[in-house]
mmCIF file of C-alpha atoms and ligand atoms in Angstrom:
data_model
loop_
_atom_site.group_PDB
_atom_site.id
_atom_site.type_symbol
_atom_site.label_atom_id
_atom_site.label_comp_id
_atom_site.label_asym_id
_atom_site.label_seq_id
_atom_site.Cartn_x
_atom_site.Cartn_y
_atom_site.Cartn_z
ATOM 1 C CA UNK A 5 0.000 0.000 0.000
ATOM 2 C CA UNK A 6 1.068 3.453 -1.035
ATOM 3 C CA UNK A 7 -0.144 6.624 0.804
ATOM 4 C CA UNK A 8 -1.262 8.806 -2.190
ATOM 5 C CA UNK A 9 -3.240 12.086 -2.326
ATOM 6 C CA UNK A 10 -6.130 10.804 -4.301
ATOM 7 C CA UNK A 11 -8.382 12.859 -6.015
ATOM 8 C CA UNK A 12 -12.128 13.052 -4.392
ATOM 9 C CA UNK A 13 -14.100 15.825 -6.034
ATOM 10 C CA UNK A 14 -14.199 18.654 -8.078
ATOM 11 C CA UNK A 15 -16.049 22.509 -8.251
ATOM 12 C CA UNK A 16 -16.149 25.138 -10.055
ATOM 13 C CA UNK A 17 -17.611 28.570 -9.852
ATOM 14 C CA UNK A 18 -18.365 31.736 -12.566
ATOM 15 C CA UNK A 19 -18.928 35.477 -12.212
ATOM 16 C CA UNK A 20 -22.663 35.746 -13.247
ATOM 17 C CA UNK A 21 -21.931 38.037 -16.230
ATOM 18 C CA UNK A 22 -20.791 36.878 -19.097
ATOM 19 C CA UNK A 23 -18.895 39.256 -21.779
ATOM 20 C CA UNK A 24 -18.812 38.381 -25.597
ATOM 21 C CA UNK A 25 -15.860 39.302 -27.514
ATOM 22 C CA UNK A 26 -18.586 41.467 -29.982
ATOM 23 C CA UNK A 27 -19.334 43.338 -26.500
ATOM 24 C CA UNK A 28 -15.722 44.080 -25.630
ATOM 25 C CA UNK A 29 -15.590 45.293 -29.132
ATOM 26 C CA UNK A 30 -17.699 47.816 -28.148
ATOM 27 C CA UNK A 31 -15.568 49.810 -25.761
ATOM 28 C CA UNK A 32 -11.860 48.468 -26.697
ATOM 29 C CA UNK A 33 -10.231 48.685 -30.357
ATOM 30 C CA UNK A 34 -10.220 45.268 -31.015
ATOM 31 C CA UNK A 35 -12.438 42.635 -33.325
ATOM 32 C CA UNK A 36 -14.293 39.488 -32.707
ATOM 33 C CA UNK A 37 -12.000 38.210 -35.564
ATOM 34 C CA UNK A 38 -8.424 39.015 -34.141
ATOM 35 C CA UNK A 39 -8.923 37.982 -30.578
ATOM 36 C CA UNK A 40 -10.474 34.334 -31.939
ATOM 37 C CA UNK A 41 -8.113 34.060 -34.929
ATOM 38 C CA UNK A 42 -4.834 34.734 -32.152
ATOM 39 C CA UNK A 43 -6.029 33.053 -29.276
ATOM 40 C CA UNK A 44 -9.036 30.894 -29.924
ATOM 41 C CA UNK A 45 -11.472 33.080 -27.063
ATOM 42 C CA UNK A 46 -14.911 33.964 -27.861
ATOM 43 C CA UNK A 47 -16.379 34.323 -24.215
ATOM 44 C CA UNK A 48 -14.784 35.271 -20.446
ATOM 45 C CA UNK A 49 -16.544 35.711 -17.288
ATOM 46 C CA UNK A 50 -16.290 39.056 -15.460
ATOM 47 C CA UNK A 51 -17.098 39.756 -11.626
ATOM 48 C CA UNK A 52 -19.269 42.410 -9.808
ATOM 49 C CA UNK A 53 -18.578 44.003 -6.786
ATOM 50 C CA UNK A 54 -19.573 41.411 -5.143
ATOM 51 C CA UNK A 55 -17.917 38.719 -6.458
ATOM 52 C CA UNK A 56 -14.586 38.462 -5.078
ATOM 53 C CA UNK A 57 -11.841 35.900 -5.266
ATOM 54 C CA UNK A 58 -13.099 34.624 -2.309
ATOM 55 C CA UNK A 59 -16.462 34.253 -2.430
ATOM 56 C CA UNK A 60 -15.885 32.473 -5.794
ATOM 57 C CA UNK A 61 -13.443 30.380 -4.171
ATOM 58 C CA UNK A 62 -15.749 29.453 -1.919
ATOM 59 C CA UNK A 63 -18.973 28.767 -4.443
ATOM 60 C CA UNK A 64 -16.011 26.698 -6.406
ATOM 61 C CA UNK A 65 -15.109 24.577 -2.893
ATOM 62 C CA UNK A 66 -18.322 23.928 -1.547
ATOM 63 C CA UNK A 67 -19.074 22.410 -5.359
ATOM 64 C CA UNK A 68 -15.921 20.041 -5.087
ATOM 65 C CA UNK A 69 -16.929 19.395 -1.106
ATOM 66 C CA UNK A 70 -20.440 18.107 -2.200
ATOM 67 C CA UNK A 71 -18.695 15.949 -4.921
ATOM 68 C CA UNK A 72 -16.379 14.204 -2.218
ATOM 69 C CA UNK A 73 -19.561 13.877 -0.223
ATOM 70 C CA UNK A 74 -17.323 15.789 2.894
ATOM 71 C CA UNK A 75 -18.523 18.215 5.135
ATOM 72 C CA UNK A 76 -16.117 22.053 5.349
ATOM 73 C CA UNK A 77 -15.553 20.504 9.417
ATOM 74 C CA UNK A 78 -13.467 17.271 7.261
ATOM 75 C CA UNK A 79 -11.022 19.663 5.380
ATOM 76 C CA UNK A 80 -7.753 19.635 7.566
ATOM 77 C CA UNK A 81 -5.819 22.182 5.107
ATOM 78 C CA UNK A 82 -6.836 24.822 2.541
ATOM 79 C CA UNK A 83 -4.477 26.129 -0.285
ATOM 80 C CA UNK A 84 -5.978 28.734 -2.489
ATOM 81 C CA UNK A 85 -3.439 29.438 -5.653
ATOM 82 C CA UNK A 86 -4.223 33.557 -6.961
ATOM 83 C CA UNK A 87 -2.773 36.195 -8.172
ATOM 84 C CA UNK A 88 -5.329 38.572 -7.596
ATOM 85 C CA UNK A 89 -6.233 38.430 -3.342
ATOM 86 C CA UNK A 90 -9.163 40.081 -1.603
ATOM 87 C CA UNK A 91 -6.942 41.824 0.458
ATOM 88 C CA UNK A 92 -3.237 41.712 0.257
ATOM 89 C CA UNK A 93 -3.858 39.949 4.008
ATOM 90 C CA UNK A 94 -4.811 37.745 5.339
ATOM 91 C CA UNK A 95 -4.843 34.937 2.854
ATOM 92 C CA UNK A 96 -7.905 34.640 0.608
ATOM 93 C CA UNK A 97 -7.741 30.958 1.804
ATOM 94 C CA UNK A 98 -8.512 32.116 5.330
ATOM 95 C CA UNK A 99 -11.770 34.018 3.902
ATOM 96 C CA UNK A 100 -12.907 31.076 2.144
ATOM 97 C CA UNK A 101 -12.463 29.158 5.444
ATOM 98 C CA UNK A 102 -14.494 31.663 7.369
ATOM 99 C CA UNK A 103 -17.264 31.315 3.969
ATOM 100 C CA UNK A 104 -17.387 27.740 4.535
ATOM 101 C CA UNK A 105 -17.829 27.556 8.178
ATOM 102 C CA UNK A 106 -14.881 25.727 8.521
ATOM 103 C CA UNK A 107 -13.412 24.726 11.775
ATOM 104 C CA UNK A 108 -9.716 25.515 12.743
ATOM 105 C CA UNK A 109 -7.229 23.707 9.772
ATOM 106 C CA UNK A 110 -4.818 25.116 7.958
ATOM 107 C CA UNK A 111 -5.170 28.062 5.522
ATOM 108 C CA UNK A 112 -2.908 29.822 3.382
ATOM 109 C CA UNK A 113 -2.222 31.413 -0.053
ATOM 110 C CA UNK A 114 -0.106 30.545 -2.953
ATOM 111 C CA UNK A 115 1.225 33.328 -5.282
ATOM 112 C CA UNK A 116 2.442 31.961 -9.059
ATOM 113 C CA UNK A 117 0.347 33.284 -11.120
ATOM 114 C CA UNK A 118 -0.888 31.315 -13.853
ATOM 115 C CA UNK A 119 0.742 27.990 -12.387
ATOM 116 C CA UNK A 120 -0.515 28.648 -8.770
ATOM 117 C CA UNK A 121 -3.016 25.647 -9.363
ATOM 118 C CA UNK A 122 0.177 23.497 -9.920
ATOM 119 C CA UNK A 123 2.284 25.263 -7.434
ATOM 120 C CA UNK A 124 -0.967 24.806 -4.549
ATOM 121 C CA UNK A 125 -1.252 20.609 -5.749
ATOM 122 C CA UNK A 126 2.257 19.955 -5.192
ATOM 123 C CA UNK A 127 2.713 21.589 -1.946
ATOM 124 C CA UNK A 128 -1.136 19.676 -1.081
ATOM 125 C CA UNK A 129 0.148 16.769 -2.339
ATOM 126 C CA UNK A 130 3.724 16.739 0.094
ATOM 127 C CA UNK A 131 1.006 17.638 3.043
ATOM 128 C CA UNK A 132 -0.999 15.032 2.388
ATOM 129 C CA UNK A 133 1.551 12.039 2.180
ATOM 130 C CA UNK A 134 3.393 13.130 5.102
ATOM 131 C CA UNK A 135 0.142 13.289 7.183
ATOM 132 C CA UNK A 136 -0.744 17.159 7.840
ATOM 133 C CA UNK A 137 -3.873 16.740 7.046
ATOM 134 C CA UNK A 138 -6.093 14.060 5.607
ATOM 135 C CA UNK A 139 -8.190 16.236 3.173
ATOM 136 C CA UNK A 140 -7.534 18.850 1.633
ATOM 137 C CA UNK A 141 -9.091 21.861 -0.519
ATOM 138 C CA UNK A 142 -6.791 23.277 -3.651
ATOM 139 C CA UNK A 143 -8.498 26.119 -4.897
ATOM 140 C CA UNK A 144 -7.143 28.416 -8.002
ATOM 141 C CA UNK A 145 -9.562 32.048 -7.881
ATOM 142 C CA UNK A 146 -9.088 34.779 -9.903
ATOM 143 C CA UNK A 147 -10.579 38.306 -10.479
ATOM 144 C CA UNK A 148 -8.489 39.352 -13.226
ATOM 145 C CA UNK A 149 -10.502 41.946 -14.282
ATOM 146 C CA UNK A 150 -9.588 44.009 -11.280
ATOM 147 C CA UNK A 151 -5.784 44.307 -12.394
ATOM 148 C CA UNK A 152 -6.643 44.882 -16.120
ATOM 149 C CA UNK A 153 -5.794 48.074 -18.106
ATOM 150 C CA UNK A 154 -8.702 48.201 -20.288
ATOM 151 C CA UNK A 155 -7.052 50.693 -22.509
ATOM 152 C CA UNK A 156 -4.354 47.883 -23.406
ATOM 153 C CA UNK A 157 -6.485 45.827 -25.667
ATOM 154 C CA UNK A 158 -3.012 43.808 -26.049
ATOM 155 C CA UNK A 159 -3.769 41.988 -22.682
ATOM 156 C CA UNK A 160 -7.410 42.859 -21.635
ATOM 157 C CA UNK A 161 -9.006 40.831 -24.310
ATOM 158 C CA UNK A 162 -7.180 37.268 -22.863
ATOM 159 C CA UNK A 163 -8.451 37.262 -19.438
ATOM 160 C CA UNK A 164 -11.215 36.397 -17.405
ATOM 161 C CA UNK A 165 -12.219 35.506 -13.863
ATOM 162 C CA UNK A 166 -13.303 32.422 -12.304
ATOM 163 C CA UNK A 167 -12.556 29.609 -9.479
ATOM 164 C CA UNK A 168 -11.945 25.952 -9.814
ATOM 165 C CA UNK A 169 -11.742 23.534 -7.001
ATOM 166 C CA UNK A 170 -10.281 20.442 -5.585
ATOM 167 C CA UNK A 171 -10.513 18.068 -2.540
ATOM 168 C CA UNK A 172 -7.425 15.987 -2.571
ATOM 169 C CA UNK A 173 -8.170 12.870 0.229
ATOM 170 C CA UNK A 174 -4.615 11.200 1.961
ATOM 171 C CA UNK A 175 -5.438 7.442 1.193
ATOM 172 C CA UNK A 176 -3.910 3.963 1.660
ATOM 173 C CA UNK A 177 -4.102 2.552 -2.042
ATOM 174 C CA UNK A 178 -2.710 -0.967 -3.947
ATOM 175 C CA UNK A 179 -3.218 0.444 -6.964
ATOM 176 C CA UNK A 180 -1.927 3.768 -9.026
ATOM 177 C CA UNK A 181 -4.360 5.866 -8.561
ATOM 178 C CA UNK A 182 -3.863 9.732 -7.055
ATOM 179 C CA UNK A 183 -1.255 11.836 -8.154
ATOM 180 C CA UNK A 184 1.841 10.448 -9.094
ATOM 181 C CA UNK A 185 4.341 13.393 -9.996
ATOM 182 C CA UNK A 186 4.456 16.923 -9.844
ATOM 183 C CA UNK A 187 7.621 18.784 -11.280
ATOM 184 C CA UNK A 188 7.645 22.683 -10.775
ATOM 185 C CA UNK A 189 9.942 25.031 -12.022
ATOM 186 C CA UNK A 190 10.497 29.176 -12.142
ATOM 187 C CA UNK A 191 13.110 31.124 -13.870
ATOM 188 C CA UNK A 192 12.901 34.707 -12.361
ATOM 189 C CA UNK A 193 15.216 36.545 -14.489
ATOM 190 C CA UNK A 194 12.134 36.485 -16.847
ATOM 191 C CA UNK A 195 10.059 38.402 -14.403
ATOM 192 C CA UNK A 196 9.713 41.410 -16.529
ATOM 193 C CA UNK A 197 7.628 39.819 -19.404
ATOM 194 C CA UNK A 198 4.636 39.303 -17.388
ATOM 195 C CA UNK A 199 3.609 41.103 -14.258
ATOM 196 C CA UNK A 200 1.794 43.473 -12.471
ATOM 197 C CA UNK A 201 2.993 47.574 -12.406
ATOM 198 C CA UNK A 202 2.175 48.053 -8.648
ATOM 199 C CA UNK A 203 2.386 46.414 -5.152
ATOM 200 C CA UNK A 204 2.066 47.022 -1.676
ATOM 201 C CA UNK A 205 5.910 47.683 -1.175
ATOM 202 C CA UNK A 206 7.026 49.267 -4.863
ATOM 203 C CA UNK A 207 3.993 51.522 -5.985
ATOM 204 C CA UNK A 208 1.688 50.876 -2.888
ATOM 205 C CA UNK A 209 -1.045 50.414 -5.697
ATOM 206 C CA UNK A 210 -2.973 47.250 -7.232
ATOM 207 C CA UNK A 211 -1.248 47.903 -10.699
ATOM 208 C CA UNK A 212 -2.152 46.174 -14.000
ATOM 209 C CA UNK A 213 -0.631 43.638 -15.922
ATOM 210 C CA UNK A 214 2.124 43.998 -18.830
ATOM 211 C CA UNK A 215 2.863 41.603 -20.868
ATOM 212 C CA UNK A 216 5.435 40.953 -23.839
ATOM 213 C CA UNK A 217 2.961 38.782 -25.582
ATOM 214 C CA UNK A 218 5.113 37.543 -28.300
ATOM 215 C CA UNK A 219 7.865 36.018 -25.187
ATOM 216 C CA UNK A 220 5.765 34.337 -23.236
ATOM 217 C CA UNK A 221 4.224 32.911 -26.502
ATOM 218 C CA UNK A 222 7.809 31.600 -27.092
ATOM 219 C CA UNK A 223 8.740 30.512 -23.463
ATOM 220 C CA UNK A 224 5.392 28.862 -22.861
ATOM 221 C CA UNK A 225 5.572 26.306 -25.884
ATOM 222 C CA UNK A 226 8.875 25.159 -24.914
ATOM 223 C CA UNK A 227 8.528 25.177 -21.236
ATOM 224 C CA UNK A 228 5.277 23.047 -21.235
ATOM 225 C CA UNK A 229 6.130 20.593 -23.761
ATOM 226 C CA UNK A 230 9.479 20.074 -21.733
ATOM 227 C CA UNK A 231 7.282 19.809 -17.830
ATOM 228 C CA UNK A 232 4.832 17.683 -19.374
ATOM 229 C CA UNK A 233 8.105 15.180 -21.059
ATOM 230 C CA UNK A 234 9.608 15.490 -17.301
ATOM 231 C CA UNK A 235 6.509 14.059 -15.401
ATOM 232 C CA UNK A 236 5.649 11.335 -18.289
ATOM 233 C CA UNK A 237 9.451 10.123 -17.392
ATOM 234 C CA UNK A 238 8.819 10.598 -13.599
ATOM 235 C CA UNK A 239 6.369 7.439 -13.551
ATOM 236 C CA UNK A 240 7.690 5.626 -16.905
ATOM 237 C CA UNK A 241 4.754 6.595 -19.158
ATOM 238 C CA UNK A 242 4.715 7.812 -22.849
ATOM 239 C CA UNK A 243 2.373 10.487 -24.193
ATOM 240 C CA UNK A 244 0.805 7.501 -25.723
ATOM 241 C CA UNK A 245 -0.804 6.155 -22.267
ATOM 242 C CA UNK A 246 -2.245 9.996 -21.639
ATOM 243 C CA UNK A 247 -6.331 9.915 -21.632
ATOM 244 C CA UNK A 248 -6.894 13.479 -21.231
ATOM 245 C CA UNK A 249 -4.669 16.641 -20.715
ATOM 246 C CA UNK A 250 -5.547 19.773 -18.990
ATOM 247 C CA UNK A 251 -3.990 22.541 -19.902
ATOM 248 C CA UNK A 252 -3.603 26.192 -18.577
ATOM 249 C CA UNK A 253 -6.393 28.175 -20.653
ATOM 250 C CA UNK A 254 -3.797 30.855 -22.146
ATOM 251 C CA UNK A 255 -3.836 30.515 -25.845
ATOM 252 C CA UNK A 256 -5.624 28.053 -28.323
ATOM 253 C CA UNK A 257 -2.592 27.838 -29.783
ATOM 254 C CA UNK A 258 -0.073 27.862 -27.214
ATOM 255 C CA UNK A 259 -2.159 24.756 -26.079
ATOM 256 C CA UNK A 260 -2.237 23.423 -29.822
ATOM 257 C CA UNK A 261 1.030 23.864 -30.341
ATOM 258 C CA UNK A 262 2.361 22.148 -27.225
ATOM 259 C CA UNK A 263 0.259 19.060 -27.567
ATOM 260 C CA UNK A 264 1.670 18.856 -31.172
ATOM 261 C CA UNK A 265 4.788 18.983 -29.770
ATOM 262 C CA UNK A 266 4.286 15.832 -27.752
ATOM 263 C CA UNK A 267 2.446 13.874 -30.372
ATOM 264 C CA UNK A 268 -0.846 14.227 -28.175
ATOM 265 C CA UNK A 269 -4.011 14.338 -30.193
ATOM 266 C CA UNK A 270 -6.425 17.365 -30.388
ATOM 267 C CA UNK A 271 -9.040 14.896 -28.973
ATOM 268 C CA UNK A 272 -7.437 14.242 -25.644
ATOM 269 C CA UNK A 273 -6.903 18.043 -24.803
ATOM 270 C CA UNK A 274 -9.640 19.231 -22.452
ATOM 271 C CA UNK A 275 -10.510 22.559 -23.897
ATOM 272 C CA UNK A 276 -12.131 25.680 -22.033
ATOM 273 C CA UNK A 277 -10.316 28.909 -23.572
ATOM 274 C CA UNK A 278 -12.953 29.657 -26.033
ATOM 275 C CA UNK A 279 -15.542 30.310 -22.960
ATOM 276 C CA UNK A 280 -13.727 31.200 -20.230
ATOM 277 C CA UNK A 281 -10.503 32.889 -21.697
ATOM 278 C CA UNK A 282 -7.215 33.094 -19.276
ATOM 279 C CA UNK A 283 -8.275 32.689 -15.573
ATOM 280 C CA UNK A 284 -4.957 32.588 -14.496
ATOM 281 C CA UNK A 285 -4.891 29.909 -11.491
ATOM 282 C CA UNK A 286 -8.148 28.971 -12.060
ATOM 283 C CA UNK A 287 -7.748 28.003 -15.277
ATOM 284 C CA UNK A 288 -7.103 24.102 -14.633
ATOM 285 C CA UNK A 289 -8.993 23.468 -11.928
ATOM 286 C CA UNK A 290 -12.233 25.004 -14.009
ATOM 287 C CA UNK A 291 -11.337 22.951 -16.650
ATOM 288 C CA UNK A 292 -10.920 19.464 -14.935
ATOM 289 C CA UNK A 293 -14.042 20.015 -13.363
ATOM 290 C CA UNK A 294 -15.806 21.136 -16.715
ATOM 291 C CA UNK A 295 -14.828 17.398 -18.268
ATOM 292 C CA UNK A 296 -15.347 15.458 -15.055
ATOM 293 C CA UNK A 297 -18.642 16.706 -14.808
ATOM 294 C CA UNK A 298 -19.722 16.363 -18.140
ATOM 295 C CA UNK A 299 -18.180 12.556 -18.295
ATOM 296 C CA UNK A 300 -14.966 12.759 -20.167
ATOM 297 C CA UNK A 301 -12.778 12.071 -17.528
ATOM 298 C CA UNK A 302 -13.448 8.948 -15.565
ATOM 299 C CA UNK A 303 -12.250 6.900 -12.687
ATOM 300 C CA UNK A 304 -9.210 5.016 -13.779
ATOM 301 C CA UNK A 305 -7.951 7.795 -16.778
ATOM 302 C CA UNK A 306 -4.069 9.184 -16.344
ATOM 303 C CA UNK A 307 -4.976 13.151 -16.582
ATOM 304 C CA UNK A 308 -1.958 15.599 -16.725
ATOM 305 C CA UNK A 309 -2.553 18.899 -15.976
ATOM 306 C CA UNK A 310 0.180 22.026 -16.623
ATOM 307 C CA UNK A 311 0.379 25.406 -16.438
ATOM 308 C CA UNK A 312 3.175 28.194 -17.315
ATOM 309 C CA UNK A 313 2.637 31.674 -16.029
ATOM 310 C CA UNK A 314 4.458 35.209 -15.153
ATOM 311 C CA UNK A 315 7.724 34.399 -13.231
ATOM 312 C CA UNK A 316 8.136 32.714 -15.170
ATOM 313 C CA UNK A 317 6.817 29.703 -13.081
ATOM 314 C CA UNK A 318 5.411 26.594 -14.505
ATOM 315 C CA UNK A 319 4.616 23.362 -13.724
ATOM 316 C CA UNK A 320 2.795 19.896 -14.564
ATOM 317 C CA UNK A 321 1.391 16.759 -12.658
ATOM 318 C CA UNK A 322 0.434 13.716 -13.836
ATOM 319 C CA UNK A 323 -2.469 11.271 -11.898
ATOM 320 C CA UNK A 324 -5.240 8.390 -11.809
ATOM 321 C CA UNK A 325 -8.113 9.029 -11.102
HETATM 322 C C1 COA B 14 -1.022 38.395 -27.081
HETATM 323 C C2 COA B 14 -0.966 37.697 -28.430
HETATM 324 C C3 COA B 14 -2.303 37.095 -28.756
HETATM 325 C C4 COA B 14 -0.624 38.757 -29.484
HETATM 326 O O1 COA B 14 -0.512 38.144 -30.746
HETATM 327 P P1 COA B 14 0.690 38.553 -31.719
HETATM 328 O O2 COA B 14 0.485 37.837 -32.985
HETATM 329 O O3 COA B 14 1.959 38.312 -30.971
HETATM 330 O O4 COA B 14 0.385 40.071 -31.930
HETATM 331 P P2 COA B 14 1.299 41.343 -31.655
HETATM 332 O O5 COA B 14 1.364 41.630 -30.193
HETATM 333 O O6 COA B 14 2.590 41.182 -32.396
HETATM 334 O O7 COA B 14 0.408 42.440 -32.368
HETATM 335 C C5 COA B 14 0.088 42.359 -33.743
HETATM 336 C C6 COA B 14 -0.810 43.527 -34.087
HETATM 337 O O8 COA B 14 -2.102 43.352 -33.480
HETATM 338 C C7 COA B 14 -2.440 44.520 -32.736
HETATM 339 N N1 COA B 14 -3.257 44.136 -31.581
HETATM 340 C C8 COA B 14 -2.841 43.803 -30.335
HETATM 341 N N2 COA B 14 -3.911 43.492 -29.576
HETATM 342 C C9 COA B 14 -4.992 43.626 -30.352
HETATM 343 C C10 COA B 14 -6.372 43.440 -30.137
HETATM 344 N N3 COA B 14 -6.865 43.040 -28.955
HETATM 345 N N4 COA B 14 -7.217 43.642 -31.167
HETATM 346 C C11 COA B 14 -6.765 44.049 -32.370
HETATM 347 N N5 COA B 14 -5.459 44.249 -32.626
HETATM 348 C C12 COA B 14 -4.589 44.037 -31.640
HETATM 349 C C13 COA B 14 -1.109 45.109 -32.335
HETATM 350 O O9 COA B 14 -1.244 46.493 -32.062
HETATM 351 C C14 COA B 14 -0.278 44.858 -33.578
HETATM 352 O O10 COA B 14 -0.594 45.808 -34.533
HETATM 353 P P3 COA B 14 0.550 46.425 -35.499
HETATM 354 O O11 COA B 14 1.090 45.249 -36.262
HETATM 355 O O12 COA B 14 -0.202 47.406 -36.297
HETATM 356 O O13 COA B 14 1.561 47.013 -34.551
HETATM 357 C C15 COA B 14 0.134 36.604 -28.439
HETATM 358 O O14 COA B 14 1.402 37.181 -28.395
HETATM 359 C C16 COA B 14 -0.034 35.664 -27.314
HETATM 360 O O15 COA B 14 -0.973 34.941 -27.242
HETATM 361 N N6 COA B 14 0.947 35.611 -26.372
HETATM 362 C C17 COA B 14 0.847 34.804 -25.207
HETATM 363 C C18 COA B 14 0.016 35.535 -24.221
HETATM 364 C C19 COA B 14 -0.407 34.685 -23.075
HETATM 365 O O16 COA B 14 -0.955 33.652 -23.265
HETATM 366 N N7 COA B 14 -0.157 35.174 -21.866
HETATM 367 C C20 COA B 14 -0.563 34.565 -20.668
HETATM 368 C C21 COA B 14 0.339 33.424 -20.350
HETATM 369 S S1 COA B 14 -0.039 32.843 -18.763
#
């Protein structure tokens, strides 16, 4: 028997209004043609007032609590993976604890952007095993919009906001199933391609994100074709034995182009961009529970998930589930 951090449920949760790209049109200088044709989005989600990263953390965890059949009073650790905080403290993950009525655990925040979902599993996942908790929530919320300089229609058009959820059990298992590698990685001399203009201890503002597009367009193909190789050689596997990926929700065809790369087929990419556009951390969790709930991805498939975001940071895991 192998203790494992098994996957138990999945949630996800969506700002109420929805914004098409014909509506964006409207009040940025931009086209329903270029944003699909360059990054494949039609549709994102965008939050009012009241919709914070917590509260749709916490719509997104009570989803994935129901789906483990667990109770808030079961969850012994909560990591919540964003880049865009209620407050700059306490930890988001300490607000969604207080939503959820959740008893004394553990609660704290993990900043990497676009691969804080990945960043937030791993560190779950090295909890779990060595018995910190024995269920955990991994929640990736974003409110994007907040940080966006709508008069940059070079970045405001590719994101969105959103929450996706986990609940990650500790369990005794014979077989393979749960997660069976994570590999992270972050290469900070790249920090000025993608990032925020302001912080509590530079500017002592929120800031907005910059972006050289056309880098992290480069960086991201080659990074996450050469996480996703790493993992597949972690547990022996080929891309071959891969039922579904999950990819960050960036680009169409950064996604495209990386599962190319690996000789994975169009078919076995789980694909959300086109309605949801970049959620940052909540990309892959809202995607994973998008084709779990709809029946794509079943007990017993090998799933890999990755991400690549500002840092840069990126990261992959591979498990049964
Ligand atoms: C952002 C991205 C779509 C831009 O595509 P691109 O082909 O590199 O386009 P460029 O930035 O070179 O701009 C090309 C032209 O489109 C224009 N343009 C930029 N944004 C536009 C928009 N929203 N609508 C219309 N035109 C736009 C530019 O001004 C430029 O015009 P010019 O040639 O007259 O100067 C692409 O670089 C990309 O997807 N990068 C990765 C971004 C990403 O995924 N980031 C998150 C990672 S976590």
């Amino acid at each position: 028997m192998t203790l494992r951090a098994v996957l138990a449920g999945t949630g996800s949760a969506l700002p109420r209004t929805r914004v098409s790209n014909a509506e964006l049109a409207e009040r940025v200088d931009t086209s329903d043609e270029w944003i699909v044709e360059r990054t494949g989005i039609r549709f994102r989600h965008v939050a009012e007032p009241d919709e914070t990263t917590a509260t749709l953390g916490a719509a997104a965890a009570r989803e994935a609590l129901a789906a483990a059949g667990l109770e808030p009073s079961d969850i012994g650790l909560i990591i919540l993976a964003t880049a865009t905080p209620d407050n700059t403290f306490p930890a988001s993950a300490t607000k969604v604890q207080a939503l959820l009525g959740a008893p004394d655990c553990i609660a704290f925040d993990v900043a990497a952007v676009c691969s804080g979902f990945l960043y937030a599993l791993s560190v779950a996942d090295s909890m779990l095993r060595t018995g910190a908790a024995k269920h955990a929530l991994v929640i990736g919320s974003e409110t994007f919009s907040r940080i966006l300089d709508w008069e940059d229609r070079a970045t405001c058009v590719l994101f969105g906001d959103g929450a996706g959820a986990v609940v990650l059990s500790a369990e005794d298992v014979a077989d393979d199933r749960g997660i069976l590698a994570t590999r992270l990685h972050a290469e900070g001399q790249y920090c000025d391609m993608l990032y925020v203009d302001g912080g509590p201890s530079t500017t002592g503002t929120v800031g907005h994100v910059r972006m050289q597009g056309r880098e992290v367009f480069r960086h991201a193909v080659t990074n996450l074709a050469a996480v996703l190789g790493e993992v597949l050689a972690d547990v022996g596997l080929s891309a071959s034995d891969v039922d579904w990926v999950v990819p960050h929700q960036a680009n169409k065809r950064i996604i495209d182009a990386t599962a190319k790369k690996l000789g994975l087929p169009a078919e076995r990419v789980v694909l959300t961009v086109d309605q949801h556009a970049n959620t940052s951390a909540a990309s892959v969790p809202l995607a994973l529970d998008l084709a779990v709930r709809d029946g794509r991805i079943r007990r017993g498939d090998l799933v890999v998930l990755e991400a690549m975001g500002g840092g840069f940071t990126w990261g992959a895991a591979i498990l049964r589930i």
